[in-house]
Amino acid sequence: MPVSEQLKVWFQKTFPKKRKRRTETPSILPRFLEESSLVGGLVFLTTVALIVVTSFVGIKPSGFQILPNQVASIRIVAAEAFSYSSPILTERRRQQLLKEAPHVYRITMEPYQTFEKHVRELVRAVGDFREIKDDLIVGQAQSRIVALANEFNSKGNYRLTPENLSQIINSTDQKTLRNLIDTGLVSIEESFKLGIYDENDPTFKFSLGAVAIFHIANQENKIGQKRVESIEDALRSVRINLRAANVQPQTADAVIRIFRDALKPNLRKSEAEMEIRRQELLASLKPVIVNVQEGASIIEPGQPVTQEQHEQLREYQRHLADKNAGTVDNQLIGRILLVLAMVIAATFYIRLEHRRTFQSNGRLALLSLVVFVNLLLVRTCFELGNVETFLYNNQLSAILPYITPTVLAPMLVAILIGTGPGLLMALMISLFTAVMFGNRLDLLVMSFLASTVAIYVSRNLRKRGRVVTAGFFAGLSVATFTLLFNFVDGLPWSTLIYQMTGGLATGLIEGVVVVGVLPILEGLFKRTTDITLLELSDYNHPILRRMQLEAPGTWHHSLMVANLAENASNAIEANGLLARVACMFHDIGKLVKPEYFTENQLDGYNPHDEKTPSFSALVIKSHVKEGVDLGLTYKLPRPIIDVIRQHHGTNLIRFFFHKAKQQAEDTSHVQESTYRYDGPKPQFKESAVILLADSVEAASRSLSKVTPQNVEELVDRIFAANIDDGQLNDCPITIAEVAKVRESFIFTLLNSLHTRIAYPGQKSGEKAPKKSSTKSDERKTERTSASTSK
């Protein structure tokens, strides 16, 4: 078996896989979707189509676009006669018919039956009293009469007085009383059968001398018109019948007192029959046709547009569109060209200022998605103007342009991609919103101002609450603009307050929505915000805790590299937070075999002394792949995994390469590729800074004396080695930025590797004794050489 195969088998036995390795390289399909120009072109065309559909389809381009209740600035006159069916007027006619539909009632005899029961009980009680009347003394008889009257009154809120009952008892016998009661019951029964209404009910207002005719449903559910009586009419009939009886007038009046509270309205509305009558009326309803003559005014300037005028304007636009299809096509083509030109301009801007975004189909898809969703929300607000609630309320309709969420896409893009693309999104959203709402320049300026303020406040984001603050200031800018601009136009204060409140509330809501949507978009499009980076910088992250316990030397090295990289990244205006957090994770692959790296070797034992150079190089290189594997396992963000993969580039592991040459009989058999990292080289500025910082920090530990000259020579040597080796060729970092990184490294190293004063008992300048050991010297040489190779 060849030596290489034996080495491979031995390595697999020595370092068995403890877990299934996650995929390091994207599969063919994700890579194709991310990098293919065909997919990028499809995203471009889809964006244009979505913007056109969202912003212009359904909004007729012919004529002036204006919302109901909005104050018109121009006069629109019909160039030719046309007619149309008016849903608004038809609906008004429908409501009028429903309002005019007659009420249908049913007659209930329950009030009569209840009173008949109570009055006959009273007659029986009076008969019983007559039988014992002679046995009672005067006082007892009167008390009994009072009790009888009160008992009767309590049954139905009647008003029979003891005096009236005493008159009836003293002036009639029992038979006469029964006849009088029967006469009264017959009279009111007839009135109840006819129907009794309450003349004090405002629903029943009839002119003097009019006859009350009601629609009455009988037991067979047949509806007919019928004369009914008022309570006073029914009571008049009772008086006439009882006074015609052969009794004293005082007695007749006393009996009438019994019947005056028996008469109550007995008409009950019948909803079922009323619905039948309504449906019969609606069946005869026909659409209202409006004829507009040539030269007739449709919209008048300086006046709020009514819903009828808005409907007429839309029908006029539809009439022109149906008559001249070619004109509409040309106008639609013009709108498409407008969108196409805007998207092309945005593409050129991204190509010039954000090349990485231009080369990433995922980022382009993110831009397309947020623009489409934002314009869809704007269109939804626009369509609210056609809802009845807004049509009939001037103040609600007036706030529509100011509650339109135009800040969402700019804030999201600014946070996820950058402020430049965010401002571009702000311009696009503001432009299409202004066109949608009738080419309103004031709305364009206001929306762009609010978006710019939100982007400014949310820059350098460190806390999620800052997003809500940005939304608040965006809403505040809308409220301020509304006050200044619309106050000059003379709008009433009530409308201004509505508009300002709506704008401020919308800004706050947008901030809250952005906070909620950010994690979703971060995961969906694999974007990493500074907020996520801050969460990862917690030292209690599981993998960082492992480093602190299992590889403390590597952990300390990572923190030192983080300080170097963060300061240098800030110096060249790169993302210092990304550099710091990435440095904390860049060597997590060393957790697999920490004892093979010098910073973790505390007992003087170096396992490399027993291994061949090629094997040692294989172990050293493997920490990159192991780090990527751990990063995928712990779901670290893509930029951090990229740093792990790129932080050594394709550098040569010089110590083991030279060692292999020294041990080889024929140096031509020593392949340099065996001792080089697999790469790739750094692809972005932060990654390049980390590569240099990693090498400089490791090499700085070999300095016997820290002086400005020694530090500068070390930094220059490492920079020159990496530049000559082409490690920065694939990174968009300039020579001027490399010079700034160099100055930052020197400054940070001189401040972190400072000397201390001599302690008592130690001579000035005296150092601790060194252990002279070949292994120690080899480890120092190994560290220095390996660091230089980085």
mmCIF file with all atom_site columns, C-alpha atoms in Angstrom, residues 76-173:
data_model
loop_
_atom_site.group_PDB
_atom_site.id
_atom_site.type_symbol
_atom_site.label_atom_id
_atom_site.label_alt_id
_atom_site.label_comp_id
_atom_site.label_asym_id
_atom_site.label_entity_id
_atom_site.label_seq_id
_atom_site.pdbx_PDB_ins_code
_atom_site.Cartn_x
_atom_site.Cartn_y
_atom_site.Cartn_z
_atom_site.occupancy
_atom_site.B_iso_or_equiv
_atom_site.pdbx_formal_charge
_atom_site.auth_seq_id
_atom_site.auth_comp_id
_atom_site.auth_asym_id
_atom_site.auth_atom_id
_atom_site.pdbx_PDB_model_num
ATOM 1  C CA . ILE A 1 76  ? -62.321  68.216 -15.755 1.00 0.00 ? 76  ILE A CA 1
ATOM 2  C CA . VAL A 1 77  ? -64.936  68.568 -18.481 1.00 0.00 ? 77  VAL A CA 1
ATOM 3  C CA . ALA A 1 78  ? -66.498  65.793 -20.552 1.00 0.00 ? 78  ALA A CA 1
ATOM 4  C CA . ALA A 1 79  ? -65.103  66.029 -24.083 1.00 0.00 ? 79  ALA A CA 1
ATOM 5  C CA . GLU A 1 80  ? -68.051  63.993 -25.408 1.00 0.00 ? 80  GLU A CA 1
ATOM 6  C CA . ALA A 1 81  ? -71.380  62.652 -24.212 1.00 0.00 ? 81  ALA A CA 1
ATOM 7  C CA . PHE A 1 82  ? -71.530  59.317 -22.435 1.00 0.00 ? 82  PHE A CA 1
ATOM 8  C CA . SER A 1 83  ? -73.830  57.371 -20.171 1.00 0.00 ? 83  SER A CA 1
ATOM 9  C CA . TYR A 1 84  ? -73.278  54.806 -17.447 1.00 0.00 ? 84  TYR A CA 1
ATOM 10 C CA . SER A 1 85  ? -75.033  52.779 -14.801 1.00 0.00 ? 85  SER A CA 1
ATOM 11 C CA . SER A 1 86  ? -74.360  54.352 -11.417 1.00 0.00 ? 86  SER A CA 1
ATOM 12 C CA . PRO A 1 87  ? -73.903  51.862 -8.552  1.00 0.00 ? 87  PRO A CA 1
ATOM 13 C CA . ILE A 1 88  ? -73.840  54.733 -6.051  1.00 0.00 ? 88  ILE A CA 1
ATOM 14 C CA . LEU A 1 89  ? -77.162  56.230 -7.180  1.00 0.00 ? 89  LEU A CA 1
ATOM 15 C CA . THR A 1 90  ? -78.656  52.762 -7.551  1.00 0.00 ? 90  THR A CA 1
ATOM 16 C CA . GLU A 1 91  ? -77.668  51.967 -4.001  1.00 0.00 ? 91  GLU A CA 1
ATOM 17 C CA . ARG A 1 92  ? -79.175  55.229 -2.805  1.00 0.00 ? 92  ARG A CA 1
ATOM 18 C CA . ARG A 1 93  ? -82.416  54.378 -4.600  1.00 0.00 ? 93  ARG A CA 1
ATOM 19 C CA . ARG A 1 94  ? -82.319  50.947 -2.994  1.00 0.00 ? 94  ARG A CA 1
ATOM 20 C CA . GLN A 1 95  ? -81.868  52.455 0.479   1.00 0.00 ? 95  GLN A CA 1
ATOM 21 C CA . GLN A 1 96  ? -84.706  54.860 -0.222  1.00 0.00 ? 96  GLN A CA 1
ATOM 22 C CA . LEU A 1 97  ? -87.026  51.999 -1.198  1.00 0.00 ? 97  LEU A CA 1
ATOM 23 C CA . LEU A 1 98  ? -86.083  50.099 1.939   1.00 0.00 ? 98  LEU A CA 1
ATOM 24 C CA . LYS A 1 99  ? -86.759  53.201 3.992   1.00 0.00 ? 99  LYS A CA 1
ATOM 25 C CA . GLU A 1 100 ? -90.120  53.729 2.298   1.00 0.00 ? 100 GLU A CA 1
ATOM 26 C CA . ALA A 1 101 ? -91.187  50.092 2.667   1.00 0.00 ? 101 ALA A CA 1
ATOM 27 C CA . PRO A 1 102 ? -94.314  50.062 4.887   1.00 0.00 ? 102 PRO A CA 1
ATOM 28 C CA . HIS A 1 103 ? -94.185  48.505 8.325   1.00 0.00 ? 103 HIS A CA 1
ATOM 29 C CA . VAL A 1 104 ? -96.246  45.348 8.720   1.00 0.00 ? 104 VAL A CA 1
ATOM 30 C CA . TYR A 1 105 ? -97.910  44.578 12.049  1.00 0.00 ? 105 TYR A CA 1
ATOM 31 C CA . ARG A 1 106 ? -99.713  41.723 13.744  1.00 0.00 ? 106 ARG A CA 1
ATOM 32 C CA . ILE A 1 107 ? -102.547 42.183 16.238  1.00 0.00 ? 107 ILE A CA 1
ATOM 33 C CA . THR A 1 108 ? -102.133 40.477 19.602  1.00 0.00 ? 108 THR A CA 1
ATOM 34 C CA . MET A 1 109 ? -105.074 39.953 21.990  1.00 0.00 ? 109 MET A CA 1
ATOM 35 C CA . GLU A 1 110 ? -102.853 39.267 24.978  1.00 0.00 ? 110 GLU A CA 1
ATOM 36 C CA . PRO A 1 111 ? -103.458 42.677 26.657  1.00 0.00 ? 111 PRO A CA 1
ATOM 37 C CA . TYR A 1 112 ? -107.246 42.150 26.411  1.00 0.00 ? 112 TYR A CA 1
ATOM 38 C CA . GLN A 1 113 ? -107.092 38.614 27.756  1.00 0.00 ? 113 GLN A CA 1
ATOM 39 C CA . THR A 1 114 ? -104.963 39.674 30.690  1.00 0.00 ? 114 THR A CA 1
ATOM 40 C CA . PHE A 1 115 ? -107.304 42.530 31.599  1.00 0.00 ? 115 PHE A CA 1
ATOM 41 C CA . GLU A 1 116 ? -110.416 40.359 31.218  1.00 0.00 ? 116 GLU A CA 1
ATOM 42 C CA . LYS A 1 117 ? -108.972 37.886 33.733  1.00 0.00 ? 117 LYS A CA 1
ATOM 43 C CA . HIS A 1 118 ? -108.128 40.625 36.251  1.00 0.00 ? 118 HIS A CA 1
ATOM 44 C CA . VAL A 1 119 ? -111.488 42.438 35.995  1.00 0.00 ? 119 VAL A CA 1
ATOM 45 C CA . ARG A 1 120 ? -113.536 39.254 36.412  1.00 0.00 ? 120 ARG A CA 1
ATOM 46 C CA . GLU A 1 121 ? -111.461 38.411 39.490  1.00 0.00 ? 121 GLU A CA 1
ATOM 47 C CA . LEU A 1 122 ? -112.373 41.874 40.771  1.00 0.00 ? 122 LEU A CA 1
ATOM 48 C CA . VAL A 1 123 ? -116.096 41.236 40.168  1.00 0.00 ? 123 VAL A CA 1
ATOM 49 C CA . ARG A 1 124 ? -115.942 37.944 42.069  1.00 0.00 ? 124 ARG A CA 1
ATOM 50 C CA . ALA A 1 125 ? -114.083 39.640 44.934  1.00 0.00 ? 125 ALA A CA 1
ATOM 51 C CA . VAL A 1 126 ? -116.778 42.366 45.068  1.00 0.00 ? 126 VAL A CA 1
ATOM 52 C CA . GLY A 1 127 ? -119.471 39.639 45.201  1.00 0.00 ? 127 GLY A CA 1
ATOM 53 C CA . ASP A 1 128 ? -117.739 37.961 48.086  1.00 0.00 ? 128 ASP A CA 1
ATOM 54 C CA . PHE A 1 129 ? -117.515 41.333 49.847  1.00 0.00 ? 129 PHE A CA 1
ATOM 55 C CA . ARG A 1 130 ? -121.249 41.936 49.393  1.00 0.00 ? 130 ARG A CA 1
ATOM 56 C CA . GLU A 1 131 ? -122.011 38.701 51.261  1.00 0.00 ? 131 GLU A CA 1
ATOM 57 C CA . ILE A 1 132 ? -120.089 39.765 54.374  1.00 0.00 ? 132 ILE A CA 1
ATOM 58 C CA . LYS A 1 133 ? -120.691 43.503 54.103  1.00 0.00 ? 133 LYS A CA 1
ATOM 59 C CA . ASP A 1 134 ? -123.577 43.605 56.542  1.00 0.00 ? 134 ASP A CA 1
ATOM 60 C CA . ASP A 1 135 ? -121.526 41.799 59.211  1.00 0.00 ? 135 ASP A CA 1
ATOM 61 C CA . LEU A 1 136 ? -118.736 44.381 59.110  1.00 0.00 ? 136 LEU A CA 1
ATOM 62 C CA . ILE A 1 137 ? -118.622 47.612 60.998  1.00 0.00 ? 137 ILE A CA 1
ATOM 63 C CA . VAL A 1 138 ? -118.146 50.844 59.050  1.00 0.00 ? 138 VAL A CA 1
ATOM 64 C CA . GLY A 1 139 ? -114.389 51.087 59.493  1.00 0.00 ? 139 GLY A CA 1
ATOM 65 C CA . GLN A 1 140 ? -113.789 47.457 58.581  1.00 0.00 ? 140 GLN A CA 1
ATOM 66 C CA . ALA A 1 141 ? -115.907 47.700 55.425  1.00 0.00 ? 141 ALA A CA 1
ATOM 67 C CA . GLN A 1 142 ? -113.985 50.730 54.211  1.00 0.00 ? 142 GLN A CA 1
ATOM 68 C CA . SER A 1 143 ? -110.645 49.016 54.860  1.00 0.00 ? 143 SER A CA 1
ATOM 69 C CA . ARG A 1 144 ? -111.817 46.015 52.909  1.00 0.00 ? 144 ARG A CA 1
ATOM 70 C CA . ILE A 1 145 ? -112.744 48.200 49.945  1.00 0.00 ? 145 ILE A CA 1
ATOM 71 C CA . VAL A 1 146 ? -109.315 49.847 49.999  1.00 0.00 ? 146 VAL A CA 1
ATOM 72 C CA . ALA A 1 147 ? -107.694 46.404 50.047  1.00 0.00 ? 147 ALA A CA 1
ATOM 73 C CA . LEU A 1 148 ? -109.787 45.252 47.062  1.00 0.00 ? 148 LEU A CA 1
ATOM 74 C CA . ALA A 1 149 ? -108.794 48.349 45.042  1.00 0.00 ? 149 ALA A CA 1
ATOM 75 C CA . ASN A 1 150 ? -105.102 47.974 45.857  1.00 0.00 ? 150 ASN A CA 1
ATOM 76 C CA . GLU A 1 151 ? -105.121 44.268 45.010  1.00 0.00 ? 151 GLU A CA 1
ATOM 77 C CA . PHE A 1 152 ? -106.673 44.984 41.611  1.00 0.00 ? 152 PHE A CA 1
ATOM 78 C CA . ASN A 1 153 ? -104.264 47.827 40.852  1.00 0.00 ? 153 ASN A CA 1
ATOM 79 C CA . SER A 1 154 ? -101.204 45.737 41.694  1.00 0.00 ? 154 SER A CA 1
ATOM 80 C CA . LYS A 1 155 ? -102.063 43.179 38.995  1.00 0.00 ? 155 LYS A CA 1
ATOM 81 C CA . GLY A 1 156 ? -101.591 45.539 36.057  1.00 0.00 ? 156 GLY A CA 1
ATOM 82 C CA . ASN A 1 157 ? -100.669 49.027 37.198  1.00 0.00 ? 157 ASN A CA 1
ATOM 83 C CA . TYR A 1 158 ? -104.355 50.025 37.160  1.00 0.00 ? 158 TYR A CA 1
ATOM 84 C CA . ARG A 1 159 ? -105.610 53.237 38.784  1.00 0.00 ? 159 ARG A CA 1
ATOM 85 C CA . LEU A 1 160 ? -108.961 52.259 40.425  1.00 0.00 ? 160 LEU A CA 1
ATOM 86 C CA . THR A 1 161 ? -109.504 54.387 43.519  1.00 0.00 ? 161 THR A CA 1
ATOM 87 C CA . PRO A 1 162 ? -111.263 53.174 46.664  1.00 0.00 ? 162 PRO A CA 1
ATOM 88 C CA . GLU A 1 163 ? -113.812 55.967 46.183  1.00 0.00 ? 163 GLU A CA 1
ATOM 89 C CA . ASN A 1 164 ? -114.745 54.703 42.691  1.00 0.00 ? 164 ASN A CA 1
ATOM 90 C CA . LEU A 1 165 ? -114.996 51.109 43.913  1.00 0.00 ? 165 LEU A CA 1
ATOM 91 C CA . SER A 1 166 ? -117.146 52.235 46.873  1.00 0.00 ? 166 SER A CA 1
ATOM 92 C CA . GLN A 1 167 ? -119.476 54.103 44.441  1.00 0.00 ? 167 GLN A CA 1
ATOM 93 C CA . ILE A 1 168 ? -119.845 50.981 42.288  1.00 0.00 ? 168 ILE A CA 1
ATOM 94 C CA . ILE A 1 169 ? -120.584 48.739 45.297  1.00 0.00 ? 169 ILE A CA 1
ATOM 95 C CA . ASN A 1 170 ? -123.082 51.143 46.893  1.00 0.00 ? 170 ASN A CA 1
ATOM 96 C CA . SER A 1 171 ? -125.001 52.040 43.711  1.00 0.00 ? 171 SER A CA 1
ATOM 97 C CA . THR A 1 172 ? -125.237 48.661 41.937  1.00 0.00 ? 172 THR A CA 1
ATOM 98 C CA . ASP A 1 173 ? -126.112 45.123 42.703  1.00 0.00 ? 173 ASP A CA 1
#
